[in-house]
Coordinates of N, CA and C in Angstrom, one line a residue:
Chain A
M1 N 109.6 117.1 86.2 CA 109.7 115.9 85.4 C 108.7 116.1 84.3
T2 N 109.1 115.7 83.1 CA 108.1 115.6 82.0 C 107.6 114.2 81.9
D3 N 107.4 113.7 80.7 CA 106.9 112.3 80.6 C 107.8 111.3 81.1
H4 N 109.1 111.6 81.2 CA 110.0 110.5 81.6 C 111.2 111.2 82.3
F5 N 112.1 110.4 82.8 CA 113.2 110.9 83.5 C 114.2 111.4 82.4
E6 N 114.4 112.7 82.4 CA 115.3 113.3 81.4 C 116.7 112.8 81.5
P7 N 117.4 112.6 80.3 CA 118.8 112.3 80.4 C 119.5 113.5 81.0
C8 N 120.5 113.2 81.8 CA 121.3 114.3 82.5 C 122.6 114.4 81.9
P9 N 123.3 115.6 82.1 CA 124.6 115.7 81.7 C 125.5 114.7 82.3
A10 N 126.6 114.4 81.6 CA 127.6 113.4 82.2 C 127.9 113.8 83.6
G11 N 127.9 112.8 84.5 CA 128.3 113.1 85.9 C 127.2 113.4 86.7
A12 N 126.1 113.9 86.2 CA 124.9 114.2 87.0 C 124.0 113.0 87.0
R13 N 123.0 113.0 87.9 CA 122.0 111.9 87.8 C 120.7 112.5 88.1
P14 N 119.6 111.9 87.5 CA 118.3 112.5 87.7 C 117.8 112.2 89.1
E15 N 117.4 113.2 89.8 CA 116.8 112.9 91.1 C 115.3 112.8 90.9
I16 N 114.6 112.1 91.8 CA 113.2 111.9 91.7 C 112.6 112.3 93.1
T17 N 111.7 113.2 93.1 CA 111.0 113.5 94.3 C 109.8 112.5 94.5
L18 N 109.4 112.4 95.8 CA 108.2 111.5 96.1 C 107.0 112.0 95.3
T19 N 106.9 113.4 95.2 CA 105.7 113.9 94.4 C 105.8 113.5 93.0
E20 N 107.0 113.6 92.4 CA 107.1 113.1 91.0 C 106.8 111.7 90.8
L21 N 107.3 110.9 91.8 CA 107.0 109.4 91.7 C 105.5 109.1 91.8
Q22 N 104.8 109.9 92.7 CA 103.4 109.6 92.8 C 102.7 110.1 91.5
Q23 N 103.2 111.2 90.9 CA 102.6 111.6 89.6 C 102.8 110.6 88.5
L24 N 104.1 110.1 88.4 CA 104.4 109.2 87.4 C 103.5 107.9 87.4
I25 N 103.4 107.4 88.6 CA 102.6 106.2 88.8 C 101.1 106.5 88.6
R26 N 100.7 107.7 89.0 CA 99.3 108.0 88.8 C 99.0 108.1 87.3
K27 N 99.9 108.8 86.6 CA 99.6 108.9 85.1 C 99.6 107.5 84.4
M28 N 100.6 106.7 84.9 CA 100.8 105.4 84.2 C 99.6 104.4 84.5
Y29 N 99.1 104.5 85.7 CA 98.3 103.4 86.2 C 97.0 103.7 86.9
L30 N 96.7 105.0 87.1 CA 95.6 105.3 88.0 C 94.3 104.8 87.6
E31 N 94.0 104.8 86.3 CA 92.7 104.3 85.9 C 92.5 102.8 86.3
K32 N 93.5 102.0 86.0 CA 93.4 100.6 86.4 C 93.4 100.4 87.9
D33 N 94.2 101.3 88.6 CA 94.3 101.1 90.0 C 93.0 101.4 90.7
V34 N 92.3 102.4 90.3 CA 91.0 102.8 90.9 C 90.0 101.7 90.6
A35 N 90.0 101.2 89.4 CA 89.1 100.1 89.1 C 89.3 98.9 89.9
R36 N 90.6 98.6 90.2 CA 90.9 97.4 91.0 C 90.6 97.6 92.5
G37 N 90.8 98.8 92.9 CA 90.5 99.2 94.3 C 91.7 98.9 95.2
I38 N 91.5 99.3 96.5 CA 92.6 99.2 97.5 C 92.9 97.7 97.8
E39 N 91.8 96.9 98.0 CA 92.0 95.5 98.4 C 92.8 94.7 97.3
G40 N 92.3 94.8 96.1 CA 93.0 94.1 95.0 C 94.4 94.6 94.8
T41 N 94.6 95.8 95.0 CA 95.9 96.4 94.8 C 96.9 96.0 95.9
F42 N 96.3 95.9 97.1 CA 97.1 95.4 98.2 C 97.7 94.0 98.0
M43 N 96.9 93.2 97.3 CA 97.5 91.8 97.0 C 98.7 91.9 96.1
W44 N 98.6 92.8 95.2 CA 99.8 93.0 94.3 C 101.0 93.5 95.1
L45 N 100.8 94.4 96.0 CA 101.9 94.8 96.9 C 102.5 93.7 97.6
I46 N 101.6 92.8 98.2 CA 102.1 91.7 99.0 C 102.9 90.7 98.1
E47 N 102.4 90.5 96.9 CA 103.1 89.6 96.0 C 104.5 90.1 95.7
E48 N 104.6 91.5 95.5 CA 105.9 92.1 95.2 C 106.8 92.0 96.5
V49 N 106.2 92.2 97.7 CA 107.0 92.1 98.9 C 107.6 90.7 99.0
G50 N 106.9 89.6 98.6 CA 107.4 88.3 98.6 C 108.5 88.1 97.6
E51 N 108.4 88.7 96.4 CA 109.5 88.7 95.4 C 110.7 89.4 95.9
L52 N 110.5 90.5 96.6 CA 111.7 91.2 97.2 C 112.4 90.3 98.2
A53 N 111.6 89.6 99.0 CA 112.2 88.7 100.0 C 113.1 87.6 99.3
A54 N 112.6 87.1 98.2 CA 113.3 86.1 97.4 C 114.6 86.7 96.8
A55 N 114.5 87.9 96.3 CA 115.6 88.5 95.7 C 116.7 88.9 96.7
L56 N 116.2 89.3 97.9 CA 117.2 89.6 98.9 C 117.9 88.3 99.4
R57 N 117.3 87.2 99.3 CA 117.9 85.9 99.7 C 118.9 85.4 98.7
D58 N 118.5 85.4 97.4 CA 119.4 84.8 96.5 C 119.3 85.5 95.1
G59 N 118.9 86.7 95.0 CA 118.9 87.4 93.7 C 120.2 88.1 93.4
T60 N 120.3 88.5 92.2 CA 121.5 89.4 91.8 C 121.2 90.8 92.2
K61 N 122.2 91.6 92.1 CA 122.0 93.1 92.4 C 120.9 93.7 91.6
E62 N 120.9 93.3 90.3 CA 119.9 93.9 89.4 C 118.5 93.4 89.8
E63 N 118.4 92.1 90.2 CA 117.0 91.6 90.6 C 116.6 92.3 91.9
R64 N 117.5 92.5 92.8 CA 117.1 93.2 94.0 C 116.6 94.6 93.7
S65 N 117.4 95.3 92.9 CA 117.0 96.6 92.5 C 115.6 96.7 91.9
A66 N 115.3 95.8 91.0 CA 114.0 95.7 90.3 C 112.9 95.5 91.3
E67 N 113.1 94.6 92.2 CA 112.1 94.3 93.2 C 111.8 95.4 94.2
F68 N 112.9 96.1 94.6 CA 112.7 97.3 95.4 C 111.8 98.3 94.6
A69 N 112.1 98.5 93.3 CA 111.3 99.5 92.5 C 109.9 99.0 92.5
D70 N 109.6 97.7 92.3 CA 108.3 97.2 92.2 C 107.5 97.4 93.5
V71 N 108.1 97.1 94.7 CA 107.4 97.3 96.0 C 107.1 98.8 96.1
L72 N 108.1 99.6 95.8 CA 107.9 101.1 96.0 C 106.7 101.5 95.1
A73 N 106.7 101.0 93.8 CA 105.7 101.4 92.9 C 104.3 101.0 93.4
W74 N 104.2 99.8 94.0 CA 102.8 99.4 94.5 C 102.4 100.1 95.7
L75 N 103.4 100.5 96.5 CA 103.1 101.3 97.7 C 102.6 102.7 97.3
V76 N 103.3 103.2 96.3 CA 102.8 104.5 95.8 C 101.4 104.4 95.1
T77 N 101.2 103.3 94.4 CA 99.9 103.1 93.8 C 98.8 103.1 94.9
I78 N 99.0 102.4 96.0 CA 98.0 102.4 97.0 C 97.8 103.7 97.7
A79 N 98.9 104.5 97.8 CA 98.8 105.8 98.4 C 98.0 106.7 97.4
N80 N 98.2 106.5 96.1 CA 97.4 107.3 95.2 C 95.9 107.0 95.3
I81 N 95.6 105.7 95.4 CA 94.1 105.4 95.5 C 93.6 105.9 96.8
A82 N 94.4 105.8 97.9 CA 93.9 106.2 99.2 C 94.0 107.7 99.4
G83 N 94.5 108.4 98.4 CA 94.6 109.9 98.6 C 95.6 110.4 99.6
V84 N 96.6 109.6 99.8 CA 97.7 110.0 100.8 C 98.9 110.6 100.0
D85 N 99.3 111.7 100.5 CA 100.5 112.4 99.9 C 101.7 111.9 100.7
L86 N 102.6 111.2 100.0 CA 103.7 110.6 100.7 C 104.7 111.6 101.2
T87 N 104.8 112.7 100.5 CA 105.7 113.8 100.9 C 105.3 114.3 102.3
E88 N 104.0 114.6 102.4 CA 103.5 115.1 103.7 C 103.6 114.0 104.7
A89 N 103.3 112.8 104.4 CA 103.4 111.7 105.3 C 104.8 111.5 105.9
V90 N 105.8 111.6 105.1 CA 107.2 111.4 105.5 C 107.6 112.6 106.3
A91 N 107.2 113.8 105.9 CA 107.6 115.0 106.6 C 107.0 115.0 108.0
R92 N 105.8 114.6 108.1 CA 105.1 114.6 109.4 C 105.7 113.6 110.3
K93 N 106.0 112.4 109.8 CA 106.4 111.3 110.7 C 107.9 111.4 111.0
Y94 N 108.8 111.8 110.0 CA 110.2 111.7 110.2 C 110.9 113.0 110.0
G95 N 110.2 114.1 109.7 CA 110.8 115.4 109.4 C 111.3 116.1 110.6
S96 N 111.0 115.7 111.8 CA 111.5 116.3 113.0 C 112.4 115.3 113.8
G97 N 112.9 114.3 113.1 CA 113.8 113.3 113.7 C 113.0 112.0 114.0
C98 N 113.7 111.1 114.6 CA 113.2 109.8 115.0 C 111.9 110.0 115.7
P99 N 110.8 109.4 115.3 CA 109.5 109.5 116.0 C 109.6 109.0 117.5
G100 N 110.6 108.1 117.8 CA 110.7 107.6 119.1 C 111.5 108.5 120.0
C101 N 112.6 109.0 119.6 CA 113.5 109.8 120.5 C 113.6 111.3 120.1
G102 N 113.1 111.6 118.9 CA 113.2 113.0 118.4 C 114.6 113.4 117.9
R103 N 115.5 112.5 117.9 CA 116.9 112.8 117.5 C 117.1 112.5 116.0
F104 N 118.0 113.2 115.3 CA 118.3 112.9 113.9 C 119.2 111.7 113.8
V105 N 119.9 111.4 114.8 CA 120.6 110.0 114.9 C 119.9 109.3 116.1
C106 N 119.2 108.3 115.7 CA 118.3 107.7 116.7 C 119.1 107.2 118.0
T107 N 118.5 107.5 119.1 CA 119.1 107.0 120.4 C 118.2 106.1 121.2
C108 N 117.1 105.6 120.5 CA 116.2 104.8 121.2 C 116.9 103.5 121.6
P109 N 116.4 102.9 122.7 CA 117.1 101.6 123.2 C 117.0 100.6 122.1
D110 N 118.0 99.8 121.9 CA 118.0 98.8 120.9 C 116.9 97.8 121.0
A111 N 116.5 97.5 122.3 CA 115.4 96.5 122.5 C 114.1 97.0 122.0
G112 N 113.9 98.3 122.0 CA 112.6 98.9 121.6 C 112.5 98.9 120.1
K113 N 111.4 99.4 119.7 CA 111.1 99.5 118.2 C 112.1 100.5 117.7
P114 N 112.9 100.2 116.7 CA 114.0 101.0 116.3 C 113.5 102.2 115.5
Chain B
M1 N 118.6 119.3 101.4 CA 118.1 119.0 102.7 C 119.2 119.1 103.7
T2 N 119.0 119.8 104.8 CA 120.0 119.8 105.9 C 119.6 118.7 106.9
D3 N 119.6 119.0 108.1 CA 119.3 118.0 109.1 C 117.8 117.6 109.1
H4 N 117.0 118.5 108.7 CA 115.6 118.2 108.7 C 114.9 118.9 107.5
F5 N 113.6 118.7 107.4 CA 112.9 119.3 106.3 C 112.7 120.8 106.7
E6 N 113.3 121.7 105.9 CA 113.2 123.1 106.2 C 111.8 123.6 106.1
P7 N 111.4 124.5 107.0 CA 110.1 125.2 106.8 C 110.1 125.9 105.5
C8 N 109.0 125.9 104.8 CA 108.9 126.6 103.5 C 108.1 127.9 103.6
P9 N 108.3 128.8 102.6 CA 107.4 129.9 102.6 C 106.0 129.5 102.5
A10 N 105.1 130.4 102.9 CA 103.7 130.1 102.8 C 103.3 129.7 101.4
G11 N 102.6 128.7 101.2 CA 102.1 128.3 99.9 C 103.1 127.3 99.2
A12 N 104.3 127.3 99.6 CA 105.2 126.3 99.1 C 105.2 125.0 100.0
R13 N 105.8 124.0 99.5 CA 105.9 122.8 100.4 C 107.2 122.1 100.1
P14 N 107.8 121.6 101.1 CA 109.1 121.0 100.9 C 109.0 119.7 100.1
E15 N 109.8 119.6 99.0 CA 109.8 118.3 98.3 C 110.9 117.4 98.8
I16 N 110.8 116.1 98.7 CA 111.8 115.2 99.2 C 112.1 114.3 98.1
T17 N 113.4 114.2 97.7 CA 113.8 113.2 96.7 C 114.1 111.9 97.4
L18 N 114.1 110.9 96.6 CA 114.3 109.5 97.1 C 115.8 109.5 97.7
T19 N 116.7 110.2 97.1 CA 118.0 110.2 97.6 C 118.1 110.8 99.0
E20 N 117.4 112.0 99.1 CA 117.3 112.6 100.5 C 116.7 111.7 101.5
L21 N 115.6 111.0 101.1 CA 114.9 110.1 102.0 C 115.9 109.0 102.4
Q22 N 116.6 108.4 101.5 CA 117.6 107.4 101.8 C 118.7 107.9 102.8
Q23 N 119.1 109.1 102.5 CA 120.1 109.7 103.4 C 119.6 110.0 104.8
L24 N 118.4 110.5 104.9 CA 117.8 110.8 106.2 C 117.7 109.5 107.0
I25 N 117.1 108.5 106.4 CA 116.9 107.2 107.1 C 118.3 106.6 107.4
R26 N 119.3 106.7 106.5 CA 120.6 106.2 106.8 C 121.2 106.9 108.0
K27 N 121.1 108.2 108.0 CA 121.7 109.0 109.1 C 121.0 108.6 110.5
M28 N 119.7 108.5 110.4 CA 118.9 108.3 111.6 C 119.1 106.9 112.2
Y29 N 119.3 105.9 111.3 CA 119.1 104.5 111.8 C 120.2 103.5 111.3
L30 N 121.1 103.9 110.4 CA 122.0 102.9 109.8 C 122.7 102.0 110.7
E31 N 123.2 102.6 111.8 CA 124.0 101.7 112.7 C 123.2 100.6 113.3
K32 N 122.0 100.9 113.7 CA 121.1 99.9 114.3 C 120.7 98.9 113.2
D33 N 120.4 99.5 112.0 CA 119.9 98.7 110.9 C 120.9 97.6 110.5
V34 N 122.2 98.0 110.4 CA 123.2 97.1 110.0 C 123.4 96.0 111.0
A35 N 123.3 96.4 112.3 CA 123.5 95.4 113.4 C 122.3 94.4 113.3
R36 N 121.1 94.9 113.0 CA 120.0 94.0 113.0 C 120.0 93.1 111.7
G37 N 120.5 93.6 110.6 CA 120.6 92.8 109.4 C 119.3 92.8 108.6
I38 N 119.4 92.3 107.4 CA 118.3 92.3 106.5 C 117.1 91.5 107.0
E39 N 117.4 90.3 107.5 CA 116.3 89.4 107.9 C 115.5 90.0 109.1
G40 N 116.2 90.5 110.1 CA 115.5 91.1 111.2 C 114.7 92.4 110.8
T41 N 115.3 93.1 109.9 CA 114.7 94.4 109.4 C 113.5 94.1 108.6
F42 N 113.6 93.0 107.8 CA 112.4 92.6 107.0 C 111.2 92.3 107.8
M43 N 111.4 91.7 109.0 CA 110.2 91.5 109.9 C 109.6 92.8 110.3
W44 N 110.4 93.8 110.5 CA 109.8 95.1 110.9 C 109.0 95.7 109.7
L45 N 109.5 95.5 108.5 CA 108.8 95.9 107.3 C 107.4 95.2 107.3
I46 N 107.4 93.9 107.5 CA 106.2 93.2 107.4 C 105.2 93.6 108.5
E47 N 105.7 93.8 109.7 CA 104.8 94.3 110.7 C 104.1 95.6 110.3
E48 N 104.9 96.5 109.7 CA 104.3 97.8 109.3 C 103.4 97.6 108.1
V49 N 103.6 96.7 107.2 CA 102.7 96.4 106.1 C 101.4 96.0 106.7
G50 N 101.4 95.2 107.8 CA 100.2 94.8 108.5 C 99.5 95.9 109.1
E51 N 100.2 96.8 109.7 CA 99.6 98.0 110.3 C 99.0 98.9 109.2
L52 N 99.6 99.0 108.0 CA 99.0 99.7 106.9 C 97.7 99.1 106.5
A53 N 97.7 97.8 106.4 CA 96.4 97.1 106.0 C 95.3 97.5 107.0
A54 N 95.6 97.4 108.3 CA 94.6 97.8 109.3 C 94.2 99.2 109.1
A55 N 95.1 100.1 108.9 CA 94.8 101.6 108.8 C 93.9 101.8 107.5
L56 N 94.2 101.1 106.5 CA 93.5 101.2 105.2 C 92.0 100.8 105.4
R57 N 91.9 99.7 106.3 CA 90.5 99.2 106.5 C 89.7 100.1 107.4
D58 N 90.3 100.6 108.5 CA 89.4 101.4 109.4 C 90.2 102.5 110.1
G59 N 91.3 103.0 109.6 CA 92.0 104.1 110.2 C 91.5 105.4 109.8
T60 N 92.0 106.4 110.5 CA 91.7 107.8 110.1 C 92.7 108.2 109.0
K61 N 92.5 109.3 108.4 CA 93.4 109.8 107.3 C 94.8 110.0 107.9
E62 N 94.9 110.5 109.1 CA 96.2 110.7 109.8 C 96.9 109.3 110.1
E63 N 96.1 108.3 110.5 CA 96.7 107.0 110.7 C 97.2 106.4 109.5
R64 N 96.4 106.5 108.4 CA 96.8 106.0 107.1 C 98.2 106.6 106.7
S65 N 98.2 107.9 106.8 CA 99.4 108.7 106.4 C 100.6 108.2 107.2
A66 N 100.4 108.0 108.5 CA 101.6 107.6 109.3 C 102.0 106.2 108.9
E67 N 101.1 105.3 108.6 CA 101.5 104.0 108.3 C 102.2 103.9 106.9
F68 N 101.7 104.7 105.9 CA 102.4 104.8 104.7 C 103.9 105.2 104.9
A69 N 104.1 106.2 105.8 CA 105.4 106.7 106.0 C 106.3 105.6 106.7
D70 N 105.7 104.9 107.6 CA 106.4 103.8 108.2 C 106.8 102.7 107.2
V71 N 105.9 102.3 106.4 CA 106.3 101.2 105.4 C 107.4 101.7 104.5
L72 N 107.2 103.0 104.0 CA 108.2 103.5 103.2 C 109.6 103.6 103.9
A73 N 109.6 104.0 105.1 CA 110.8 104.1 105.9 C 111.5 102.8 106.0
W74 N 110.7 101.7 106.3 CA 111.3 100.4 106.4 C 111.8 99.9 105.1
L75 N 111.1 100.2 104.0 CA 111.6 99.8 102.7 C 112.9 100.4 102.4
V76 N 113.0 101.7 102.7 CA 114.2 102.5 102.5 C 115.3 101.9 103.4
T77 N 115.0 101.6 104.6 CA 116.0 101.0 105.5 C 116.6 99.7 104.9
I78 N 115.8 98.9 104.4 CA 116.3 97.6 103.8 C 117.1 97.9 102.6
A79 N 116.7 98.9 101.8 CA 117.5 99.3 100.6 C 118.8 99.8 101.0
N80 N 118.9 100.5 102.1 CA 120.2 101.0 102.6 C 121.1 99.9 103.0
I81 N 120.5 98.9 103.7 CA 121.4 97.8 104.2 C 121.8 97.0 102.9
A82 N 120.9 96.8 102.0 CA 121.2 96.0 100.8 C 122.1 96.7 99.8
G83 N 122.3 98.0 100.0 CA 123.1 98.8 99.1 C 122.4 99.1 97.8
V84 N 121.1 99.2 97.8 CA 120.3 99.5 96.6 C 120.0 101.0 96.6
D85 N 120.3 101.6 95.5 CA 119.9 103.0 95.2 C 118.5 103.1 94.6
L86 N 117.5 103.6 95.4 CA 116.2 103.6 95.0 C 115.9 104.5 93.8
T87 N 116.7 105.5 93.7 CA 116.5 106.4 92.5 C 116.9 105.7 91.2
E88 N 118.0 105.0 91.3 CA 118.4 104.2 90.1 C 117.4 103.1 89.8
A89 N 117.0 102.5 90.9 CA 116.1 101.3 90.7 C 114.8 101.8 90.0
V90 N 114.2 102.9 90.5 CA 113.0 103.4 89.9 C 113.2 103.9 88.5
A91 N 114.3 104.6 88.2 CA 114.6 105.1 86.9 C 114.7 103.9 85.9
R92 N 115.4 102.8 86.4 CA 115.7 101.7 85.5 C 114.4 100.9 85.2
K93 N 113.5 100.8 86.2 CA 112.3 100.0 86.0 C 111.1 100.8 85.4
Y94 N 111.0 102.0 85.8 CA 109.8 102.8 85.4 C 110.1 104.0 84.6
G95 N 111.4 104.4 84.4 CA 111.7 105.6 83.8 C 111.5 105.6 82.3
S96 N 111.3 104.5 81.7 CA 111.0 104.5 80.2 C 109.6 104.0 80.0
G97 N 108.7 104.2 81.0 CA 107.3 103.8 80.8 C 107.0 102.5 81.5
C98 N 105.8 102.1 81.3 CA 105.3 100.8 82.0 C 106.2 99.7 81.5
P99 N 106.8 98.9 82.5 CA 107.7 97.8 82.1 C 106.9 96.7 81.2
G100 N 105.6 96.7 81.3 CA 104.9 95.7 80.5 C 104.7 96.2 79.0
C101 N 104.2 97.4 78.8 CA 103.8 97.9 77.5 C 104.7 99.0 77.0
G102 N 105.5 99.5 77.9 CA 106.4 100.6 77.4 C 105.8 101.9 77.3
R103 N 104.5 102.1 77.6 CA 103.8 103.3 77.4 C 103.8 104.1 78.7
F104 N 103.6 105.4 78.7 CA 103.6 106.2 79.9 C 102.1 106.2 80.5
V105 N 101.2 105.9 79.7 CA 99.9 105.5 80.2 C 99.6 104.1 79.8
C106 N 99.7 103.2 80.8 CA 99.7 101.8 80.6 C 98.6 101.3 79.8
T107 N 98.9 100.4 78.8 CA 97.9 99.8 77.9 C 97.9 98.3 78.0
C108 N 98.5 97.8 79.0 CA 98.6 96.3 79.2 C 97.1 95.8 79.4
P109 N 96.9 94.6 79.0 CA 95.5 94.0 79.2 C 95.2 94.0 80.7
D110 N 94.0 94.3 81.1 CA 93.6 94.3 82.5 C 93.8 93.0 83.2
A111 N 93.7 91.9 82.4 CA 93.8 90.6 83.0 C 95.2 90.3 83.4
G112 N 96.2 90.9 82.7 CA 97.6 90.7 83.0 C 98.0 91.5 84.2
K113 N 99.3 91.3 84.5 CA 99.9 92.1 85.6 C 99.8 93.5 85.3
P114 N 99.2 94.4 86.1 CA 99.0 95.7 85.7 C 100.3 96.6 85.8

């Protein structure tokens, strides 16, 4: 990825890796994020989670999409400040199957944590 | 990506696109997720957000990493149920720079929404 998501040939679509997303948000916001710190940034995450809840209840498809992007961006922001690599985090937790049952199609009991 | 994150040659590391992450979580959990619905699934997201807050306050690096993965996984789960493509969502909201100022290094006033 360069400075932005490159236009793709007709029929293709640009894919975004978690690493690229962390880099994009780091470049765009890191200076402000570090100055604000984890606690202040966490409040922004929670505000966006609330907006996502509202959009899921009665938003348009476009509003839902925008709120998912915002929650994801704030989660990535906090990961950047905390020095957590989301690619590693996901690979470690979910890369060998469901953390509960170890299967790639989860067979955990429905009553348990899914 | 096949069924899991493939081992990489020494020095390399496996990258994960948002599309692959949505597919992995879809394959692993979609049947349960759809049965639970958005509202029930949202409560799991919030529980994990709380666990992330606790890990950020006094968790180890490994605990923080695991909680980031969990929050991300539940966010992806809800996006799957809601039919939202996170790649499109991120590209639309952040692919042309900061939604506030339009720059790739944000120049919005610090007092405003960052």
